[in-house]
Short mmCIF file of C-alpha atoms in Angstrom, two decimals:
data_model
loop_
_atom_site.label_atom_id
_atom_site.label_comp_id
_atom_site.label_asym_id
_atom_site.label_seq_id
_atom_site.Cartn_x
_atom_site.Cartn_y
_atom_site.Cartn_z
CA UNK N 1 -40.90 -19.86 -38.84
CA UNK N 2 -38.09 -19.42 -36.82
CA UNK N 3 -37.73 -17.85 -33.60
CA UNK N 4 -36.39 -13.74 -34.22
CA UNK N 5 -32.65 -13.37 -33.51
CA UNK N 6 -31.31 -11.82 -30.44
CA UNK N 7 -30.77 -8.48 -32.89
CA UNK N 8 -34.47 -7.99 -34.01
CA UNK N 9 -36.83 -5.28 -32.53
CA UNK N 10 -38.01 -5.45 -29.18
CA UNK N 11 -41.54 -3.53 -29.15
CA UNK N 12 -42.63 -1.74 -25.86
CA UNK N 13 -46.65 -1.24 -25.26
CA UNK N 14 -47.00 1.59 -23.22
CA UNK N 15 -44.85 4.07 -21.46
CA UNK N 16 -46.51 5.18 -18.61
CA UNK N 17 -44.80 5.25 -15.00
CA UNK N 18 -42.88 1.93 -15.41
CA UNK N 19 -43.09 1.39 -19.81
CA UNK N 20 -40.81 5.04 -19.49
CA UNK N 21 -38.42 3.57 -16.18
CA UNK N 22 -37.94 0.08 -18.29
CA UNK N 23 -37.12 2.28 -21.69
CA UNK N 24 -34.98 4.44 -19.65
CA UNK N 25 -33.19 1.45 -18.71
CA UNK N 26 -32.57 0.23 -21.96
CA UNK N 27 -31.45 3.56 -23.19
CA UNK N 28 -28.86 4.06 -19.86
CA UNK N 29 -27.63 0.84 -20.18
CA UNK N 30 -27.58 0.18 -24.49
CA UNK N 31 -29.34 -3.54 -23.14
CA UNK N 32 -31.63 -3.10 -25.98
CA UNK N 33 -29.94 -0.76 -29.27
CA UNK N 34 -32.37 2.08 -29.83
CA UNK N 35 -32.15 1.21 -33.41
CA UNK N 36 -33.87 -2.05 -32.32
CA UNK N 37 -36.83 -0.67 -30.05
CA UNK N 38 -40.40 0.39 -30.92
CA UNK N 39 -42.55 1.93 -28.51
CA UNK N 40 -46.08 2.09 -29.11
CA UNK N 41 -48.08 4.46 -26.79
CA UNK N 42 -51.33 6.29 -26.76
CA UNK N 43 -50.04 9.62 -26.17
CA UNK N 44 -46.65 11.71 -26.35
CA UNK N 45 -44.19 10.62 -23.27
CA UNK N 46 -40.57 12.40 -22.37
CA UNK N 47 -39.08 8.84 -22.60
CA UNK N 48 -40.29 8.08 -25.42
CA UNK N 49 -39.04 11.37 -27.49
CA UNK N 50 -36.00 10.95 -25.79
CA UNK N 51 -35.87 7.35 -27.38
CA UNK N 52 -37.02 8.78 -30.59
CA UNK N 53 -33.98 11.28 -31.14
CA UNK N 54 -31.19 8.38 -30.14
CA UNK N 55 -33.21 6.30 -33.08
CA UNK N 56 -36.46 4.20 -31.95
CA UNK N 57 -38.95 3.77 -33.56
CA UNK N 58 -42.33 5.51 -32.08
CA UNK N 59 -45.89 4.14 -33.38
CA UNK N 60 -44.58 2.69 -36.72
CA UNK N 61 -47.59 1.02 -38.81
CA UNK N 62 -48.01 -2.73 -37.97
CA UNK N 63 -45.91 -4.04 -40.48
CA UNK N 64 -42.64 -2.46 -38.62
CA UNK N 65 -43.16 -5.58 -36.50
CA UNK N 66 -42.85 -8.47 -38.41
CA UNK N 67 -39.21 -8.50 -37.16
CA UNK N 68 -39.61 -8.41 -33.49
CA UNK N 69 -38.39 -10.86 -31.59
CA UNK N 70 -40.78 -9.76 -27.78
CA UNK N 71 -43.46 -7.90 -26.81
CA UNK N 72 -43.27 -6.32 -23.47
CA UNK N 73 -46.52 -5.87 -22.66
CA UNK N 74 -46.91 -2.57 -20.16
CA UNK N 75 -50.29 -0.83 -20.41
CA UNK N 76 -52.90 -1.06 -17.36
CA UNK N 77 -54.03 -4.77 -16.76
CA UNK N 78 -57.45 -3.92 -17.62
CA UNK N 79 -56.72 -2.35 -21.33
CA UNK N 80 -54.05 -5.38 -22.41
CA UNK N 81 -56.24 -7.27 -24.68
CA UNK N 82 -57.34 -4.31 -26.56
CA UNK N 83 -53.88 -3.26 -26.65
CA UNK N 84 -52.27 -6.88 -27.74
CA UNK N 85 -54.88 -7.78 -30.18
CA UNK N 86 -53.96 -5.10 -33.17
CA UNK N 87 -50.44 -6.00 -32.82
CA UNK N 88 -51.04 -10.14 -33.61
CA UNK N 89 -50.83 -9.85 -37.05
CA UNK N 90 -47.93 -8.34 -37.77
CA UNK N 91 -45.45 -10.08 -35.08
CA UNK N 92 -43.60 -12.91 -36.02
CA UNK N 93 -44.75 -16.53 -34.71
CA UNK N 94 -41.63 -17.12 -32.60
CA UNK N 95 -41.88 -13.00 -30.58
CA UNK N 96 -41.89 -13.71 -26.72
CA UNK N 97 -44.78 -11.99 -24.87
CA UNK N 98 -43.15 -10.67 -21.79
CA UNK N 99 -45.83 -9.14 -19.28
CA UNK N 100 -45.25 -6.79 -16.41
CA UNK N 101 -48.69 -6.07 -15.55
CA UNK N 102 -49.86 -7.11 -12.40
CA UNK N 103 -52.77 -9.95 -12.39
CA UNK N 104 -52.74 -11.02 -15.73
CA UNK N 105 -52.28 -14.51 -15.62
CA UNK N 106 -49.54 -16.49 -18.47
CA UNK N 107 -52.21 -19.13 -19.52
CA UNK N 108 -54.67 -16.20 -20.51
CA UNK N 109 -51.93 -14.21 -22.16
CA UNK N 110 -51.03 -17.24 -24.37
CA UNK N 111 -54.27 -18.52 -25.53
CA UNK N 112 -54.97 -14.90 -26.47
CA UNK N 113 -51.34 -14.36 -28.55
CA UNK N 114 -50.57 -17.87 -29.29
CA UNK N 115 -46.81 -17.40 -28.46
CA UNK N 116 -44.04 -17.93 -25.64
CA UNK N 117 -45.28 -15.75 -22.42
CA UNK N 118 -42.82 -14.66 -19.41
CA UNK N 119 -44.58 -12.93 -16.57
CA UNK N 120 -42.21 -9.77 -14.66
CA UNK N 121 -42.91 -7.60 -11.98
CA UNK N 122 -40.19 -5.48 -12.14
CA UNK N 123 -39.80 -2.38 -9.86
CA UNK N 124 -39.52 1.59 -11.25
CA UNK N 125 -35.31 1.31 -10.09
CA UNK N 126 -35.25 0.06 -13.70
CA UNK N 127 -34.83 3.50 -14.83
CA UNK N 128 -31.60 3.70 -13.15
CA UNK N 129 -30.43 -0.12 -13.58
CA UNK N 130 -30.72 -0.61 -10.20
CA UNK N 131 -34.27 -2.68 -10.26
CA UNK N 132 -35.14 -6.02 -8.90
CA UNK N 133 -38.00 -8.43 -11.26
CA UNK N 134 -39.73 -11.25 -10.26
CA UNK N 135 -39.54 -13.48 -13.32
CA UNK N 136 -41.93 -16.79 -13.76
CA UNK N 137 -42.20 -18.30 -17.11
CA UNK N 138 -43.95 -21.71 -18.22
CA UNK N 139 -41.33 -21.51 -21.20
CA UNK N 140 -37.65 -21.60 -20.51
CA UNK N 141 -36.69 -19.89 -23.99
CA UNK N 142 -39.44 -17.31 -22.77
CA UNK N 143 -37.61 -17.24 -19.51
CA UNK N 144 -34.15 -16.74 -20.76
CA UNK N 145 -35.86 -13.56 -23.11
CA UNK N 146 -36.68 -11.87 -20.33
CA UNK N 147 -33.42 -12.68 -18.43
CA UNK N 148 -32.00 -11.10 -21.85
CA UNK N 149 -33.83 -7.38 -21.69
CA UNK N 150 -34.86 -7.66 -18.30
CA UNK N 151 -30.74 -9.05 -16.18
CA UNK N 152 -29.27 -5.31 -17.32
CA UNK N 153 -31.33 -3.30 -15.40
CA UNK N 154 -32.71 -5.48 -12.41
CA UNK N 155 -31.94 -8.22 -10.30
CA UNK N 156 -33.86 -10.84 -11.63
CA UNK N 157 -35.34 -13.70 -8.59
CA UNK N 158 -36.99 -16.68 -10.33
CA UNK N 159 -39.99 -17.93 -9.00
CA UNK N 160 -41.49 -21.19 -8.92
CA UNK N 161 -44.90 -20.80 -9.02
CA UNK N 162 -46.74 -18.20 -10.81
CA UNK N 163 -49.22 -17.79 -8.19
CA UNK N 164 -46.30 -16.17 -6.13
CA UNK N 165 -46.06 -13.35 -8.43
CA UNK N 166 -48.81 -11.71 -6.67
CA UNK N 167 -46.56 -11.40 -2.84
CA UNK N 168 -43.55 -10.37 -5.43
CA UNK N 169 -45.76 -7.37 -6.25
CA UNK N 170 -46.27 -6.19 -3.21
CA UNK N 171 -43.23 -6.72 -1.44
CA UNK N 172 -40.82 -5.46 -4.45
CA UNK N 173 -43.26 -4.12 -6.84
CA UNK N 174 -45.28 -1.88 -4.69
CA UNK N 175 -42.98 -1.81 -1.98
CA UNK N 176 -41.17 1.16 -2.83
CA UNK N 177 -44.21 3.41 -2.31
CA UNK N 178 -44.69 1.76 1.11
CA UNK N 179 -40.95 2.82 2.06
CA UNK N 180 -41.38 6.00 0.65
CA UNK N 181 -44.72 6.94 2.58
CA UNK N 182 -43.01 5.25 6.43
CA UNK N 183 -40.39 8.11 5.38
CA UNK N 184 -42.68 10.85 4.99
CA UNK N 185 -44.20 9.34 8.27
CA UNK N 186 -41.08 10.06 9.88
CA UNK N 187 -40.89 13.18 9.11
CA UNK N 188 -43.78 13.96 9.93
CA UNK N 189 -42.42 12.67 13.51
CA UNK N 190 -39.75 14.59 13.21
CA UNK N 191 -41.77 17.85 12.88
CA UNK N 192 -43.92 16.92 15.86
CA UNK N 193 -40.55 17.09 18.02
CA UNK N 194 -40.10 20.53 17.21
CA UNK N 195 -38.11 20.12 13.58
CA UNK N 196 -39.28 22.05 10.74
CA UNK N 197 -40.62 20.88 7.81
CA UNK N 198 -37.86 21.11 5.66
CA UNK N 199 -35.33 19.79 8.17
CA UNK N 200 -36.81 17.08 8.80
CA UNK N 201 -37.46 16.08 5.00
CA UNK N 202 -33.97 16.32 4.30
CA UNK N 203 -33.23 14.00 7.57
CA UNK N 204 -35.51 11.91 6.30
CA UNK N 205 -34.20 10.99 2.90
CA UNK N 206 -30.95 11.45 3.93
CA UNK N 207 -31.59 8.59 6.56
CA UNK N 208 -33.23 6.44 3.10
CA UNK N 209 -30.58 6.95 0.77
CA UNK N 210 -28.06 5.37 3.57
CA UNK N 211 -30.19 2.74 3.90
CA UNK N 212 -30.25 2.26 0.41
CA UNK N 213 -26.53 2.60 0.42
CA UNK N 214 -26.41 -0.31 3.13
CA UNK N 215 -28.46 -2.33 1.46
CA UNK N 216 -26.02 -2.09 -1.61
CA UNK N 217 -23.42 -4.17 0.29
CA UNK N 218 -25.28 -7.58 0.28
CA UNK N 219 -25.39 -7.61 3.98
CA UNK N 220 -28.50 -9.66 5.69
CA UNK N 221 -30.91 -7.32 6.81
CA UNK N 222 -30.49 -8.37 10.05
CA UNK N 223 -27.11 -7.54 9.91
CA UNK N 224 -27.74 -4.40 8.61
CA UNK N 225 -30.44 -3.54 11.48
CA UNK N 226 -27.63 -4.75 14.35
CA UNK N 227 -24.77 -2.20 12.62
CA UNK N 228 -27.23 0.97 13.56
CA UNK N 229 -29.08 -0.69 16.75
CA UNK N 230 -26.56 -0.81 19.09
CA UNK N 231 -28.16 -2.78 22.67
CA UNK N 232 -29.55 -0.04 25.03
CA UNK N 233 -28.72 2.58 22.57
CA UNK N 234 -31.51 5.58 21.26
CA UNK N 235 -32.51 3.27 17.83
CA UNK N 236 -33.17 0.01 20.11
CA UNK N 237 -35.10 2.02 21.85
CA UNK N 238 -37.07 3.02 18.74
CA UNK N 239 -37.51 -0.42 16.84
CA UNK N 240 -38.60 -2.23 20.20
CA UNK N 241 -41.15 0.33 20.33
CA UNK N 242 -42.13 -0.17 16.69
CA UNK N 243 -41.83 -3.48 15.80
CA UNK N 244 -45.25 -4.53 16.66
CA UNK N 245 -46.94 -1.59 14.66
CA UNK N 246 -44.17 -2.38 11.73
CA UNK N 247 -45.09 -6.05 11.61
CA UNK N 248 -49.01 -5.34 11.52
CA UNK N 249 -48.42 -2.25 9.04
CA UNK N 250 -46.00 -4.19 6.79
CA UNK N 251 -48.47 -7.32 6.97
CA UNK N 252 -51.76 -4.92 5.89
CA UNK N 253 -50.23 -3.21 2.47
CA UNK N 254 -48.75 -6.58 1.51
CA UNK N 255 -51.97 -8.72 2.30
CA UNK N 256 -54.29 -5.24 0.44
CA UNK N 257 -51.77 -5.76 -2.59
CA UNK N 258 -52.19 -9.07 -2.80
CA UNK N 259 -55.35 -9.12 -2.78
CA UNK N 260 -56.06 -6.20 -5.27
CA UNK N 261 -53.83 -8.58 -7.88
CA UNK N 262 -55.74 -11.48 -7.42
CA UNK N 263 -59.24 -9.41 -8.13
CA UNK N 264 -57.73 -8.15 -11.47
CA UNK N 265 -56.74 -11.54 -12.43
CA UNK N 266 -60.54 -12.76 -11.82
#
C-alpha cells in the first residue's frame, strides 16, 4: 500500500503534560487541520475538548485509523507497548511512528509496529510554537514526517546518533524545569536580603522572561552573558562567584537525566 498523503489523520496517543502542549500547538498554529487529528487518551483532558469543539476526533473506534498517515506516540515510556499494540491493526502500512518518549529506543519501536519510526524530544514551548525537538530518525521519509508536524511549533536540531537523544533530554527536554527551579532559587535569595516574597517572585521572572527575550535574538550566549556583565560591575561580581557551583549543578541534573533515560531504555 502506499504511504498516507500529507492530508490524512495524524493520531495523538496521550495528552498528558506534553500530548496537550504538542496538540495545543497544532491547534495555535493550524500545522495539523483539526479535521485531520485524533487523539486517543485514557481520560478527559482540557486540550483535548478544546480540540474536540474546533473538529478532532477524540477516541474514535479503531477503524477511524485506517487513514492516518503518523502516530505520535506520547504516553509514559513504560505504558507504550500496551498503548501501540491495539492501534496496529487498524493503521495503514505506510503511518510513521513518531516517538517523544524518553528512552524508548527506534529499533524496539519498529520491530514492535513494523513501520517508519522518528524519535523527538521536543520541549512543553510547543504549546506556544516556540519549542525546540531533537529529531533522530533511521528513515529519512520518517525524518521529513516529523520535520512536517513537528518544524511549526519547534526548532527542530537533527542529531546524528540516536544515542545522543538521551543529553538532548536533559539539556532541552528537562531543562526548562532546571531553569525554572535556579529562578525560584533566586528568589529565594532575594528574600534572604530582606525582599518579600512576592517582590522578589516578580523580580525573578521578570529577570527570566528578559532572558528569554535575549535569547530570542540569536545572539551567542556568550554574547548575551557579556551585554549584562559589564567588567567590575555588581553581575561579574555574581557569576564569578557562581560559576563553579553553576558548572557542578548544571553537570549533576544533566548527568541524573541522562542516566534515568538510559535505565528506561534497559
Amino acid at each position: 500500500m502506499a504511504a498516507p498523503s500529507p492530508g490524512a489523520a495524524v493520531v495523538l496517543v496521550g495528552c498528558g503534560r506534553l500530548g496537550s502542549a504538542i496538540l495545543e500547538g497544532w491547534l495555535a498554529t493550524g500545522a495539523v487541520p483539526p479535521a485531520d487529528l485524533i487523539v486517543l487518551t485514557p481520560s478527559g483532558k482540557p486540550a483535548a475538548e478544546a480540540a474536540r469543539r474546533r473538529g478532532a476526533r477524540i477516541n474514535p473506534p479503531v477503524a477511524a485509523l485506517a487513514g492516518a498517515r503518523a502516530v505520535v506516540l506520547a504516553v509514559k515510556p513504560a505504558g507504550w507497548r500496551e498503548a501501540l499494540a491495539p492501534l496496529l491493526a487498524g493503521l495503514p502500512p505506510g503511518a510513521t511512528i513518531l516517538s517523544v518518549m524518553a528512552g524508548v529506543k527506534a529499533d524496539a519501536l519498529a520491530a514492535a509496529a513494523a513501520r517508519p519510526v522518528a524519535r523527538l524530544m521536543p520541549t512543553t514551548g510547543v504549546a506556544q510554537a516556540r519549542g525546540v525537538a531533537a529529531l533522530w530518525a533511521p528513515d529519512a521519509a520518517a525524518r521529513e514526517e516529523a520535520r512536517r508536524l513537528f518544524g511549526p511549533i519547534a526548532d527542530i536540531v537533527d542529531l546524528d546518533e540516536e544515542a545522543l537523544l538521551d543529553a538532548a533530554t536533559a539539556v532541552a527536554g528537562s531543562a526548562p524545569a532546571f531553569i525554572h527551579a535556579f529562578v525560584q532559587a533566586l528568589a529565594r535569595a532575594g528574600t534572604a536580603q530582606g525582599l518579600s516574597a512576592e517582590a522578589a517572585g516578580r523580580l525573578a521572572r521578570g529577570a527570566l522572561r528578559s532572558a528569554g527575550a535575549g535569547a530570542e535574538t540569536g545572539a551567542s550566549l556568550d554574547e548575551l552573558i557579556a551585554r549584562v556583565a559589564s567588567p567590575g560591575g555588581t553581575t561579574r561580581a555574581g557569576l564569578d562567584a557562581a560559576a563553579e557551583a553553576l558548572d557542578r549543578a548544571a553537570a549533576a541534573a544533566v548527568e541524573a537525566a541522562v542516566a534515568r533515560a538510559r535505565r528506561i531504555s534497559g
